[in-house]
Coordinates of C-alpha atoms in Angstrom, one line a residue:
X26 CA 29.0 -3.7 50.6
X27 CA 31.4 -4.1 47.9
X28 CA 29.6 -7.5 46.7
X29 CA 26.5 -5.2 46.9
X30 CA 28.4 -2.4 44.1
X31 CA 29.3 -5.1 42.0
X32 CA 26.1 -7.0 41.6
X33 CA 24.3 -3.2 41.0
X34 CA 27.0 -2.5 38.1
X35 CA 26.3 -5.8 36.9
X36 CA 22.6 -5.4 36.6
X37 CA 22.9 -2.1 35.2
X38 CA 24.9 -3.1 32.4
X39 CA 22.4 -6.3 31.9
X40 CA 19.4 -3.7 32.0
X41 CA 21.7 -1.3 29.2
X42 CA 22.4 -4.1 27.3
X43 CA 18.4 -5.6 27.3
X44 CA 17.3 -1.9 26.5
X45 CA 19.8 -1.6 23.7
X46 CA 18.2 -4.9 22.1
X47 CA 14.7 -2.9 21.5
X48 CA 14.2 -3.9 18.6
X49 CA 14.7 -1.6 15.7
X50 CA 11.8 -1.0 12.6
X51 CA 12.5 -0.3 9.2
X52 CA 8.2 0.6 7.8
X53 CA 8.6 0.6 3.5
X54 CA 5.6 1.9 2.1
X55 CA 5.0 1.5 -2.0
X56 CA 2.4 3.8 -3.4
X57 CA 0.2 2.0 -5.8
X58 CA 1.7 -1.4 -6.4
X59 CA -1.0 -4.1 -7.0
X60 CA -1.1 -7.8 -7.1
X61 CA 0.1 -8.4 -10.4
X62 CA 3.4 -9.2 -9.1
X63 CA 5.9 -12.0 -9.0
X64 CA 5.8 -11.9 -5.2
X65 CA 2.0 -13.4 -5.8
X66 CA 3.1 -15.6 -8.5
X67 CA 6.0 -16.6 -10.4
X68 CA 3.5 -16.3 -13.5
X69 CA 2.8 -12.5 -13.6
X70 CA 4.5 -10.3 -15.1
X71 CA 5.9 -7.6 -12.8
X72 CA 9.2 -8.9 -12.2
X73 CA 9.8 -7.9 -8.3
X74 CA 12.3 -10.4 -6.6
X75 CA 13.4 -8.3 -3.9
X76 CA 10.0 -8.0 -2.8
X77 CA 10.2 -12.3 -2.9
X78 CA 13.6 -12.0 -1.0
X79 CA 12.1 -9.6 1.4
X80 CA 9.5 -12.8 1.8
X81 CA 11.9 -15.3 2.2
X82 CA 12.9 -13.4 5.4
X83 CA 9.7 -13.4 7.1
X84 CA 5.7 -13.7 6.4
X85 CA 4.4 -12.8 3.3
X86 CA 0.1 -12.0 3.9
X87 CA -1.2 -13.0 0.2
X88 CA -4.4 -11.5 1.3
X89 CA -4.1 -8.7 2.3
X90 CA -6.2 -5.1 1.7
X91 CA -6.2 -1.8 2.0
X92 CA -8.9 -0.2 4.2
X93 CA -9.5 2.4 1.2
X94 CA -8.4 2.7 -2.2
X95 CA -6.7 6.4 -2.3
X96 CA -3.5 7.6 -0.9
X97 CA -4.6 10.3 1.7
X98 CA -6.9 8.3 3.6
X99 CA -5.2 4.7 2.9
X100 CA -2.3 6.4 4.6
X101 CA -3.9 8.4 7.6
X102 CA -5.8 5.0 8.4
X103 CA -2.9 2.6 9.0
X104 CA -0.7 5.5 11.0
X105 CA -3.5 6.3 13.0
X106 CA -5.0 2.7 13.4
X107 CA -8.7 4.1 12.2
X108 CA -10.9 3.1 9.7
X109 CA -12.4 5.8 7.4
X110 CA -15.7 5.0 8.7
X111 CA -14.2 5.8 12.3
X112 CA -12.1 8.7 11.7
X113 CA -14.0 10.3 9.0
X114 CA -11.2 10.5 6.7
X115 CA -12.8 9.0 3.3
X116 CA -10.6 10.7 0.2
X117 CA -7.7 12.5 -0.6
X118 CA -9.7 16.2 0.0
X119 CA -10.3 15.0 3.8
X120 CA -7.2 16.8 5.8
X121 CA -6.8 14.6 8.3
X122 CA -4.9 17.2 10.5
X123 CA -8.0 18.9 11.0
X124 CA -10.8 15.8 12.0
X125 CA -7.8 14.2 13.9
X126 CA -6.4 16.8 15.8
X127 CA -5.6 14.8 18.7
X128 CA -4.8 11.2 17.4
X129 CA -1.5 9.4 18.1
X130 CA 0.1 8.8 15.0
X131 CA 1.8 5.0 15.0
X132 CA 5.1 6.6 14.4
X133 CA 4.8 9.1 17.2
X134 CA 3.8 6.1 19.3
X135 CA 6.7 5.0 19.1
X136 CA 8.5 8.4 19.4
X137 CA 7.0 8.9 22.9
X138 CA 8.2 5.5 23.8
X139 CA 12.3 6.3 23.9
X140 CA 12.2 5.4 19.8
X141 CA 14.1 7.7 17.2
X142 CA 11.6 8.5 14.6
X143 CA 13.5 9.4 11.4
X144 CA 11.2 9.3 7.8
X145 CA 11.7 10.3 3.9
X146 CA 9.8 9.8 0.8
X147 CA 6.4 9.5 1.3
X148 CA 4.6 8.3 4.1
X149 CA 1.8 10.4 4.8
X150 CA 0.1 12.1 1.8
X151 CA 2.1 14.8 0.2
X152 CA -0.1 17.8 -0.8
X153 CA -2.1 20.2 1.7
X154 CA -4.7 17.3 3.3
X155 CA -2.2 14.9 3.7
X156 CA 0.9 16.3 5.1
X157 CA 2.2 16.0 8.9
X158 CA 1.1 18.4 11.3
X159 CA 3.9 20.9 12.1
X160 CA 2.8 21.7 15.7
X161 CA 2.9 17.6 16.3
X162 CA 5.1 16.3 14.3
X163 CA 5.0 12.6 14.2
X164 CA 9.0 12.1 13.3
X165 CA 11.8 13.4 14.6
X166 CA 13.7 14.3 11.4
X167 CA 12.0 13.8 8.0
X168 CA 13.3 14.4 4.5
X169 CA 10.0 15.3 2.1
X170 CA 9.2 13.8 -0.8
X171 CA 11.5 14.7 -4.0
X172 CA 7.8 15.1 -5.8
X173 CA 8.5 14.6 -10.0
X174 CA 11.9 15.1 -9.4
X175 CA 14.1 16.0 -12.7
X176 CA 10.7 16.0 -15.1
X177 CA 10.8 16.4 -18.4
X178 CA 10.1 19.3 -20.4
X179 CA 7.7 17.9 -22.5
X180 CA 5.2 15.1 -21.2
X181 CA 7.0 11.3 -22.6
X182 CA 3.7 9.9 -23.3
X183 CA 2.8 12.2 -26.5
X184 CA 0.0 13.8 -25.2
X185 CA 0.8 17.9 -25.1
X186 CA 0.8 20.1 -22.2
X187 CA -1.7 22.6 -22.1
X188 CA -4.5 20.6 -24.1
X189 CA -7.7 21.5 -22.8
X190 CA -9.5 18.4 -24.9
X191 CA -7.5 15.3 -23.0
X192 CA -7.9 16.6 -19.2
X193 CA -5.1 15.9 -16.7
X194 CA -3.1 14.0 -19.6
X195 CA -2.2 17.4 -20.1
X196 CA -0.4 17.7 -16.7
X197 CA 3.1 15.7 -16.1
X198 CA 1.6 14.4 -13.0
X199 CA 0.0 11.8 -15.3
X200 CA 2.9 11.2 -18.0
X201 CA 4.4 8.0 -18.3
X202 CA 7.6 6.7 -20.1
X203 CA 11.3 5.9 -20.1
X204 CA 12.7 8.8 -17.9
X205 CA 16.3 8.6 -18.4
X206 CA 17.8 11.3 -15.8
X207 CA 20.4 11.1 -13.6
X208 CA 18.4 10.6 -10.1
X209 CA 14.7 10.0 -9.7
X210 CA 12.5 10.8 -6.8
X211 CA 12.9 7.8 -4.8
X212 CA 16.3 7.5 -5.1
X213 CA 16.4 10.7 -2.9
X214 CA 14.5 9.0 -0.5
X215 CA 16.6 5.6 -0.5
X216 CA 20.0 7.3 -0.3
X217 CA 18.8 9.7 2.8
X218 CA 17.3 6.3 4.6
X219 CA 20.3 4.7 3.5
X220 CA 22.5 7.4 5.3
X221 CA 20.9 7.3 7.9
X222 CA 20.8 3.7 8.6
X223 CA 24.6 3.7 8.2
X224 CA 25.1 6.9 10.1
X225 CA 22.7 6.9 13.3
X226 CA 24.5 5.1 16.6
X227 CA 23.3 1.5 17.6
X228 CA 22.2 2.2 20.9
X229 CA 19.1 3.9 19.9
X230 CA 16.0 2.2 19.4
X231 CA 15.1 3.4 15.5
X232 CA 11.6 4.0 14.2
X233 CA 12.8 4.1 10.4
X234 CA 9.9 4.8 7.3
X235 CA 10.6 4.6 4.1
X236 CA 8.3 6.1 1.6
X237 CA 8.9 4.7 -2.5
X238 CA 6.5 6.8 -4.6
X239 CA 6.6 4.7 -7.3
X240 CA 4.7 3.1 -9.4
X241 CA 2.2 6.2 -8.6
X242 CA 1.9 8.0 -11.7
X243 CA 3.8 9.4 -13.5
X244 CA 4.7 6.2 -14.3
X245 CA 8.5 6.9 -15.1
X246 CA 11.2 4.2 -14.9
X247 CA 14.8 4.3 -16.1
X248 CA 15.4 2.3 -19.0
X249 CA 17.0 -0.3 -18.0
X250 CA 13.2 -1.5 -16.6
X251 CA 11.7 -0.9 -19.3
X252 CA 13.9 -3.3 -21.1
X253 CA 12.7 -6.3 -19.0
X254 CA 9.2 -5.5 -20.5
X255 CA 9.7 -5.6 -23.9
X256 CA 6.1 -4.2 -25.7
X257 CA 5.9 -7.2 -28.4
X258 CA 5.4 -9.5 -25.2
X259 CA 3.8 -7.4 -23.0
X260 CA 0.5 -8.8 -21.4
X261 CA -2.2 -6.9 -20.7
X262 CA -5.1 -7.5 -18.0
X263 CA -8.3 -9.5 -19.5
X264 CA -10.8 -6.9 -20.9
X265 CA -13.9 -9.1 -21.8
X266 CA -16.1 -7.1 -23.7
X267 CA -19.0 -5.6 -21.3
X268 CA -17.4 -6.4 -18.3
X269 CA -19.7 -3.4 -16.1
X270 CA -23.2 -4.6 -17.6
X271 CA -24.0 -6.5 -14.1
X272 CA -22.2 -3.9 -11.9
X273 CA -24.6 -1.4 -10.3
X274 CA -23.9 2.4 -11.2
X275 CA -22.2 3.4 -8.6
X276 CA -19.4 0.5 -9.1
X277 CA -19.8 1.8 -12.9
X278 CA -18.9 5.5 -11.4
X279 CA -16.1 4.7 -9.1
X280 CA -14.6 2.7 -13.0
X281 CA -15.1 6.5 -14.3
X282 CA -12.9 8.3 -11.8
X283 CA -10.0 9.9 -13.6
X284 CA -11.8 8.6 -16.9
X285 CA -9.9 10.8 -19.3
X286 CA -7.4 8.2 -18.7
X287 CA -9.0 5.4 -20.1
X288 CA -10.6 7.2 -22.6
X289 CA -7.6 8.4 -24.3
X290 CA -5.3 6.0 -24.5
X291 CA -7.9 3.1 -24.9
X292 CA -8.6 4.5 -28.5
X293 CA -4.5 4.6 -29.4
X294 CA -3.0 2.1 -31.7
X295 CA -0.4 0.3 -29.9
X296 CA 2.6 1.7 -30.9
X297 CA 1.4 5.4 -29.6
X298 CA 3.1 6.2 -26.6
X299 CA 0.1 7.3 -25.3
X300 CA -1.7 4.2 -25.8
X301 CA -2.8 1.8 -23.0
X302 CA -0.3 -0.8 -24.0
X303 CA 2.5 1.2 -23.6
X304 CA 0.8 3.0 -20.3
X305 CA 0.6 -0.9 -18.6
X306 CA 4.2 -1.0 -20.3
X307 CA 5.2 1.7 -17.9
X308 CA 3.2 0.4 -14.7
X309 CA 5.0 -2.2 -15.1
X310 CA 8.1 -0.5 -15.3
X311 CA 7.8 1.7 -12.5
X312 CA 6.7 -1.3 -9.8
X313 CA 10.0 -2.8 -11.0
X314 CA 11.8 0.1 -10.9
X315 CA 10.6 0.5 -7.1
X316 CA 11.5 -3.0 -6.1
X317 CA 14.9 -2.3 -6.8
X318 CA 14.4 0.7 -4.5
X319 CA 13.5 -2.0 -1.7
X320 CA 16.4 -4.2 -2.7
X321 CA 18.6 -1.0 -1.8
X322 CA 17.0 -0.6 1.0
X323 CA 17.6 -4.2 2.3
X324 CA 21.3 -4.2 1.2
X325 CA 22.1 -1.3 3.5
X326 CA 20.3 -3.3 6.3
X327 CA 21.9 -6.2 5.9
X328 CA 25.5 -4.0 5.2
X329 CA 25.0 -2.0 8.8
X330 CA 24.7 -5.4 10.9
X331 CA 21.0 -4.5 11.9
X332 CA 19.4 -7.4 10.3
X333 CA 19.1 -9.2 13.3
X334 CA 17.3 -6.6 15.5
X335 CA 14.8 -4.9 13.0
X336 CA 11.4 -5.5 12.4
X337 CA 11.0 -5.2 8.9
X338 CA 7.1 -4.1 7.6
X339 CA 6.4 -3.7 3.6
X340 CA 3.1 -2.5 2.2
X341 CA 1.1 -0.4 -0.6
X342 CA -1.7 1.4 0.3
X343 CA -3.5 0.6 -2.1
X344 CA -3.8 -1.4 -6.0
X345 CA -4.4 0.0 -9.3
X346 CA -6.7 -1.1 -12.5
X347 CA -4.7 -1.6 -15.7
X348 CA -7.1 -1.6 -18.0
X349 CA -9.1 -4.2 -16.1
X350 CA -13.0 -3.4 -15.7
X351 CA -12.2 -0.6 -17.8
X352 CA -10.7 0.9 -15.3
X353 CA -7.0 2.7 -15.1
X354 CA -7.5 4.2 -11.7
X355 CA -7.3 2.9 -8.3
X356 CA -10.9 4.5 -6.3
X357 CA -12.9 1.5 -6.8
X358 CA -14.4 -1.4 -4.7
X359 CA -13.0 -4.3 -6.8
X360 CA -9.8 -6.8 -6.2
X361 CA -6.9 -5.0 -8.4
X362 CA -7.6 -1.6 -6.6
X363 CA -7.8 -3.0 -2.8
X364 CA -5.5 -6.4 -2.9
X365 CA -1.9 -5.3 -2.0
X366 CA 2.2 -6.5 -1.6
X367 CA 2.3 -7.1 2.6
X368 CA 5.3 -8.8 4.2
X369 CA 6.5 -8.6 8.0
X370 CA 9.7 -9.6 8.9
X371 CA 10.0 -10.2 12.8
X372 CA 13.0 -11.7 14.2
X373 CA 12.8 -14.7 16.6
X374 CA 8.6 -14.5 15.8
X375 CA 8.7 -15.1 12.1
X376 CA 9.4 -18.1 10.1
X377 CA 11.3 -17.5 6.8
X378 CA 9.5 -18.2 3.9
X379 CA 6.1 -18.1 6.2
X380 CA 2.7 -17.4 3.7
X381 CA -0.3 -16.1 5.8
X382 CA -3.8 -16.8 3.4
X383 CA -6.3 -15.4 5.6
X384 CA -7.8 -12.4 4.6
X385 CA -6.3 -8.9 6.6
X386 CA -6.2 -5.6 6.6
X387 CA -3.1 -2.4 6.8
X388 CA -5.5 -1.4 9.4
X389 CA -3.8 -4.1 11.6
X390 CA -0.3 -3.2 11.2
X391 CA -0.6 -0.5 14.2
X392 CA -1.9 -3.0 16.8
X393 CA 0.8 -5.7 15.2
X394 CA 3.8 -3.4 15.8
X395 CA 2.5 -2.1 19.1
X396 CA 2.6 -6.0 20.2
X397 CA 5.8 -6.7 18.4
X398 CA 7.7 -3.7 20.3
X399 CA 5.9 -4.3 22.9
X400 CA 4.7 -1.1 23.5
X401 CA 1.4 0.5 25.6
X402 CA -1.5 -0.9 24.3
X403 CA -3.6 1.6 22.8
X404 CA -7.4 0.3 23.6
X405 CA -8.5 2.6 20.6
X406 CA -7.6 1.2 17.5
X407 CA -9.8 -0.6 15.1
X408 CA -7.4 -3.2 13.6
X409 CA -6.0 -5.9 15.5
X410 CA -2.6 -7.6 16.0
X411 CA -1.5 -10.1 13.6
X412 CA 0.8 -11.3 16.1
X413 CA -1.2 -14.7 16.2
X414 CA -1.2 -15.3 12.7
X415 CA 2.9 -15.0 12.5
X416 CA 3.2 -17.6 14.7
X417 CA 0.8 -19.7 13.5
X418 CA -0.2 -18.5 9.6
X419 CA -2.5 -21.3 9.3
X420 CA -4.7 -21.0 12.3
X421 CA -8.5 -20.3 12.3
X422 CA -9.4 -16.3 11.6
X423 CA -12.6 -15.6 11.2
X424 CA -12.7 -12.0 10.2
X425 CA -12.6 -10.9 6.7
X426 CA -11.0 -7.8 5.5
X427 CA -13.3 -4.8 5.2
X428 CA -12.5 -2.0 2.3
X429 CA -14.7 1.5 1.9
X430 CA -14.8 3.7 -0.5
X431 CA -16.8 6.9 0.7
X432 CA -19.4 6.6 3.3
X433 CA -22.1 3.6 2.9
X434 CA -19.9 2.3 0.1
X435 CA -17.9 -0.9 1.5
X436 CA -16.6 -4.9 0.0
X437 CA -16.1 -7.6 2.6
X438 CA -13.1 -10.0 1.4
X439 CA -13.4 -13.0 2.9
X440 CA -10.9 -16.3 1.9
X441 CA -12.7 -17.5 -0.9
X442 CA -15.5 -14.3 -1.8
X443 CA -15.6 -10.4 -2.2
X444 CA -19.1 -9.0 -1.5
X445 CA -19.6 -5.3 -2.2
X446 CA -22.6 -3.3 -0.9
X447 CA -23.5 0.4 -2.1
X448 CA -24.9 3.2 0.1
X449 CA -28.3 2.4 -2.5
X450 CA -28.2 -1.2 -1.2
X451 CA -26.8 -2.6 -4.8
X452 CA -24.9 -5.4 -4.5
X453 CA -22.1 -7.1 -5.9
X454 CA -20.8 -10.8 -5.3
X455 CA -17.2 -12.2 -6.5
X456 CA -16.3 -15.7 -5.7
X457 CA -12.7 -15.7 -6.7
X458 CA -12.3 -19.7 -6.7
X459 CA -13.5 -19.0 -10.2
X460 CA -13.4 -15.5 -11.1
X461 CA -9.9 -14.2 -9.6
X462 CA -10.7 -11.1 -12.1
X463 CA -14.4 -10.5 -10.8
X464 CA -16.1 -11.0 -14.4
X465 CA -19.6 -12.1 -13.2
X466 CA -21.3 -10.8 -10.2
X467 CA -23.2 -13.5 -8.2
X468 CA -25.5 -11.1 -6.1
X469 CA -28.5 -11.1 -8.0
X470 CA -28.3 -15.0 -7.9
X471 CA -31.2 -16.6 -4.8
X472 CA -28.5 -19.6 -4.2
X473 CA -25.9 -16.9 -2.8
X474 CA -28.6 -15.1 -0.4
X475 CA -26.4 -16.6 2.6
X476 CA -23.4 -16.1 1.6
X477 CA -24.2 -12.2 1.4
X478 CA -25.8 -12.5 4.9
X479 CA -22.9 -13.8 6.2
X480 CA -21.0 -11.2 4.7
X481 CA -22.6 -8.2 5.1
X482 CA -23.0 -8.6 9.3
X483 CA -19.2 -7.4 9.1
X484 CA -20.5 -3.9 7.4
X485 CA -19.6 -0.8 10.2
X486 CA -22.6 -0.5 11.9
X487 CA -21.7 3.1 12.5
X488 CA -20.0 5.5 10.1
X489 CA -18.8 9.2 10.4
X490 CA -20.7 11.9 7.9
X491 CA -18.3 12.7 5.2
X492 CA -17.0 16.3 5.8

């Protein structure tokens, strides 16, 4: 009898000590961050090396794509696993709360699975649309976004609030320049995570999220980024003159959105600080500034001892035009505004220094930490797990990454071509062995009849009515 004691005390401590090895997840989202990076190449421009040491750690997907390029419904489809086209949730005015009243959110997946679910920053979309729901909340504890924290009293970028003639330039939400303050938004976000990271006791399984707003606009940065991109050696996107003469209007509309943009600071000299040189000066600016928000983040990791035991997930929801197919928004169906930073870090399944090419999609990361925790399968979701592809990043995938921008409206990324296919039936064909920038559209061409037919049997055969 006594033997009998001893051996269920010892497999109750084994069984503690097995359930206290869950492993944690730290989930950093970056608003707006395209691929112009140095995590993509040591060539670009934006200098981000804790995004490269956050890759060394793990597997770094160089194709990888948002399902749509906004925040609201970028953000609703990867924490509730649905495409747009599933959930109905196509733009920034679609609140989610209300056409998903019932959906399990991935972070209160894990919540109802003995995690702690503890957020900041921005995760979901801030605003009215975007927010959690209040009556079920998907964290535990979450410290809102610290939106335009410490602005300015006048705009940095020249143009003056309260001019009717230049549109939303008017607004500080759109500014962009050094911001020399004491604390900025994100840091809010960092230094709560941060606390909490060092604060909350081992023994809990911790479902941790992360939400950098930057570079999202206003691009701010402190000055010390700015001065790694000098403006006499700044580099700019190509802008071949009539880029949009072979893109069907409705490609040519998308390029409009939020055109006051383009069309005012495409007209400045240089020097303004209004001007589109010194606008890409402070993207560029602001996605540095944010990687150093990530290195923070993985110093405090690394500083509490939970290394070891976290999965570590890093994506943007979505890219952002510079200038490039005259273009200085993100709602659009080409490569800058869908192609985004995604890097997983799972102990004992990842390699370090692992690069995945194969085409995917944020739409996966639900189903890939579902399998990584290993979790309830949840039959419903439309992405699936990239659990194979971490183990093996070179073996045979066959499905390309699917992007939509408003109902009928959708581009099919495949490893070597983007095909693009309007609610009107227009077409547009990239084949980015060439034309990494998407300069001349293929489609009308007869020799690339297949390669659209191949392409477009991956189009969503069904899609919810836009609401």
């Amino acid at each position: 009898m006594k033997n009998l004691i001893t051996l269920c005390i010892l497999m109750g401590f084994v069984m503690s000590i097995h359930a206290a090895k869950k492993p944690n997840v730290l989930f950093i989202a970056i608003d707006d961050m395209n691929d112009w990076t140095t995590l993509f190449d040591d060539n670009n421009p934006i200098k981000t090396p804790n995004l490269k040491r956050l890759a060394a750690r793990g597997c770094f997907f160089t194709r990888a794509y948002c399902t749509t390029p906004a925040c609201n419904p970028s953000r609703v489809s990867i924490l509730t696993g649905l495409r747009p086209s599933t959930s109905g949730v196509y733009s920034n005015g679609n609140a989610w709360k209300s056409l998903l009243p019932n959906v399990v959110t991935l972070p209160q997946h894990f919540k109802e699975n003995d995690y702690a679910t503890i957020g900041a920053g921005k995760i979901f979309h801030h605003g009215g649309t975007g927010v959690d729901r209040k009556d079920k909340p998907s964290f535990e504890k979450f410290f809102p976004l610290q939106l335009h924290a410490n602005k300015p009293k006048h705009n940095y970028n020249g143009y003056r609030r309260g001019d009717k003639k230049i549109g939303a330039l008017a607004h500080y939400g759109w500014d962009w320049g050094v911001h020399d303050v004491d604390k900025q938004t994100d840091e809010y976000t960092v230094n709560y995570i941060n606390k909490v990271m060092a604060e909350y006791p081992k023994d809990k399984s911790l479902f941790l999220a992360a939400g950098i707003f930057r570079p999202h606009l206003p691009f701010w940065a402190p000055p010390a980024s700015f001065a790694r991109y000098p403006l006499d050696q700044l580099r700019l996107p190509p802008m071949p003159r009539n880029d949009l003469n072979d893109v069907p209007p409705i490609g040519r509309n998308m390029s409009r959105t939020e055109g006051f943009i383009w069309d005012n600071a495409s007209k400045k000299a240089p020097e303004h600080p209004g001007s589109l040189k010194k606008m890409v000066q402070a993207y560029q600016a602001a996605s540095d500034y944010s990687d150093e928000m990530v290195g923070r983040l993985l110093d405090q990791l690394d500083k509490t001892g939970r290394a070891e035991n976290t999965i570590i997930i890093l994506w943007s929801d979505h890219g952002y035009h510079l200038g490039d197919k005259s273009a200085t928004v993100k709602f659009t169906l080409w490569e800058k505004a869908n192609h985004v930073p995604f890097i997983i870090v799972a102990p004992g399944i990842t390699k370090p220094g692992t690069r995945c090419d194969r085409p995917v999609s944020l739409v996966d990361i639900f189903p890939t930490l579902n399998e990584l925790a290993n979790l309830p399968v949840k039959v419903e979701l439309d992405g699936q797990s990239l659990v194979p592809l971490l183990k093996n990043p070179q073996m045979n995938w066959k499905r390309p990454a699917l992007m939509t921008q408003n109902p009928g409206n959708h581009a099919i990324r495949s490893d070597r071509w983007r095909y693009i296919r309007y609610k009107d039936g227009t077409e547009e064909l990239y084949d980015h062995s060439k034309d990494p920038w998407e300069h001349e559209n293929l489609a009308s061409n007869p020799e690339y009849k297949a390669i659209k037919e191949q392409h477009k049997k991956w189009l969503p055969k069904n899609e919810k009515a836009f609401r």
